[in-house]
Coordinates of C-alpha atoms in Angstrom, one line a residue:
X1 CA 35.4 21.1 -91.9
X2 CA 33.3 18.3 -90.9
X3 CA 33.9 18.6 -87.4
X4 CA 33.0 22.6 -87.5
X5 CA 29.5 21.6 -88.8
X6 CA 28.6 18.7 -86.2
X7 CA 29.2 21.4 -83.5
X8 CA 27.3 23.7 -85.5
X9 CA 24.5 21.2 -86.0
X10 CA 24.6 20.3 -82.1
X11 CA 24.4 23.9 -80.7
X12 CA 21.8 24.3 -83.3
X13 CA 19.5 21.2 -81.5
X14 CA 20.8 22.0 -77.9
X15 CA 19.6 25.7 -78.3
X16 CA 15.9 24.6 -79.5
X17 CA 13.7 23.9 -76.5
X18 CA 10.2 22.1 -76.3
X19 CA 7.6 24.0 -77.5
X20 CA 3.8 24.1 -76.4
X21 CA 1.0 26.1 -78.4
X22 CA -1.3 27.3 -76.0
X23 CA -4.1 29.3 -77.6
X24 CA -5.2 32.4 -74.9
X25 CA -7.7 34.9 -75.0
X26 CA -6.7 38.5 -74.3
X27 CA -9.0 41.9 -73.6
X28 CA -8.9 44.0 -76.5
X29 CA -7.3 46.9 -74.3
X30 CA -4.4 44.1 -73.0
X31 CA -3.9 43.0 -76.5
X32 CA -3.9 47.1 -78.1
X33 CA -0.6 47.2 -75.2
X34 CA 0.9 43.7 -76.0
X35 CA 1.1 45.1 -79.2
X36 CA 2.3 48.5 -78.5
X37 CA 4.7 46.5 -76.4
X38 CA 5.8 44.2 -79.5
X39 CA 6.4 47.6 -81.9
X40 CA 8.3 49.7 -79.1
X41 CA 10.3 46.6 -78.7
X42 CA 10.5 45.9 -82.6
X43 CA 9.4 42.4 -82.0
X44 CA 6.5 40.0 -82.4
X45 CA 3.5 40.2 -80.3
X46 CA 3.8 36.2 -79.2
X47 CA 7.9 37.5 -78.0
X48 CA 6.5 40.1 -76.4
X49 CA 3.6 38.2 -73.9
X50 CA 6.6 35.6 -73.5
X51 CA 9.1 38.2 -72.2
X52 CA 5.9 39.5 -70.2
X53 CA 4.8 36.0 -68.9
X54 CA 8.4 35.3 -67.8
X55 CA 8.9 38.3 -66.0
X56 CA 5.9 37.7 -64.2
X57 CA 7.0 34.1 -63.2
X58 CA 10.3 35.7 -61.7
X59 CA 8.7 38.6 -59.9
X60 CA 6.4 35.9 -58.5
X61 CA 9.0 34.4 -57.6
X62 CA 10.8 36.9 -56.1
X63 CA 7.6 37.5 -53.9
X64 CA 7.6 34.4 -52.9
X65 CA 11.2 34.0 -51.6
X66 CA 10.7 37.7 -49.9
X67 CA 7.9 36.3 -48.0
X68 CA 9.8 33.4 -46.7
X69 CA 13.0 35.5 -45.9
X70 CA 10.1 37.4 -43.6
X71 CA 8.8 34.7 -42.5
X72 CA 12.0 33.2 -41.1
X73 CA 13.3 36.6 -39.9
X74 CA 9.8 36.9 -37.6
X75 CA 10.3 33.4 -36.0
X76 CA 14.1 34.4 -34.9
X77 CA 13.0 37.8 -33.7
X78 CA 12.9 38.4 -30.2
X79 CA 11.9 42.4 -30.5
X80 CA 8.2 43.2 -30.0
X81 CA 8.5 45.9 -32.3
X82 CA 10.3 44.3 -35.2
X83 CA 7.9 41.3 -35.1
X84 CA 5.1 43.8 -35.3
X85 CA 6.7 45.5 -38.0
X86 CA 7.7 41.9 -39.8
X87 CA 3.8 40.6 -39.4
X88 CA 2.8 44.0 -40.7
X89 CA 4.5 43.9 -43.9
X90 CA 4.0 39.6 -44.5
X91 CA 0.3 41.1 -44.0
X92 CA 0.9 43.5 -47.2
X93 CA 2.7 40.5 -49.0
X94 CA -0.2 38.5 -48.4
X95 CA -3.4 40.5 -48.3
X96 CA -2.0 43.4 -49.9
X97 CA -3.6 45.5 -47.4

């Protein structure tokens, strides 16, 4: 018995990470969707701008690591027309043009 509530008592640490409060100041219309966002969801409002938040990060990073893989894929080119085609879309990437 003792021993099933020290692992219970570690997971219980090990699962809590640091926590920062960060105060941030929304646009009424971006705060009437976080909330419609938290209700749909059946969840808090500050859960639902975390979930948002981190799925930005990862689709920043995904746009990030699909720039270099363009990037890389335009210096080992030897076609003239894939290189145009390469520098045309790390131009969208970039520019969003």
């Amino acid at each position: 018995m003792g021993a099933n509530w020290c692992i219970k008592v570690y997971f219980l640490l090990m699962s809590r990470e640091t926590r920062i409060r960060r105060s941030v100041t929304l646009p009424a219309a971006m705060a009437k969707r976080v909330n419609a966002i938290a209700r749909t969801k059946k969840t808090s409002a500050n859960r639902a701008i975390i979930d948002l938040i981190e799925s930005g990060l990862e689709a920043q990073e995904r746009e990030r690591q699909r720039f270099f893989e363009l990037a890389d894929r335009l210096t080992q080119s030897d076609d003239a027309g894939e290189q145009k085609r390469l520098k045309e879309e790390l131009s969208r990437l970039v520019f969003g043009a």
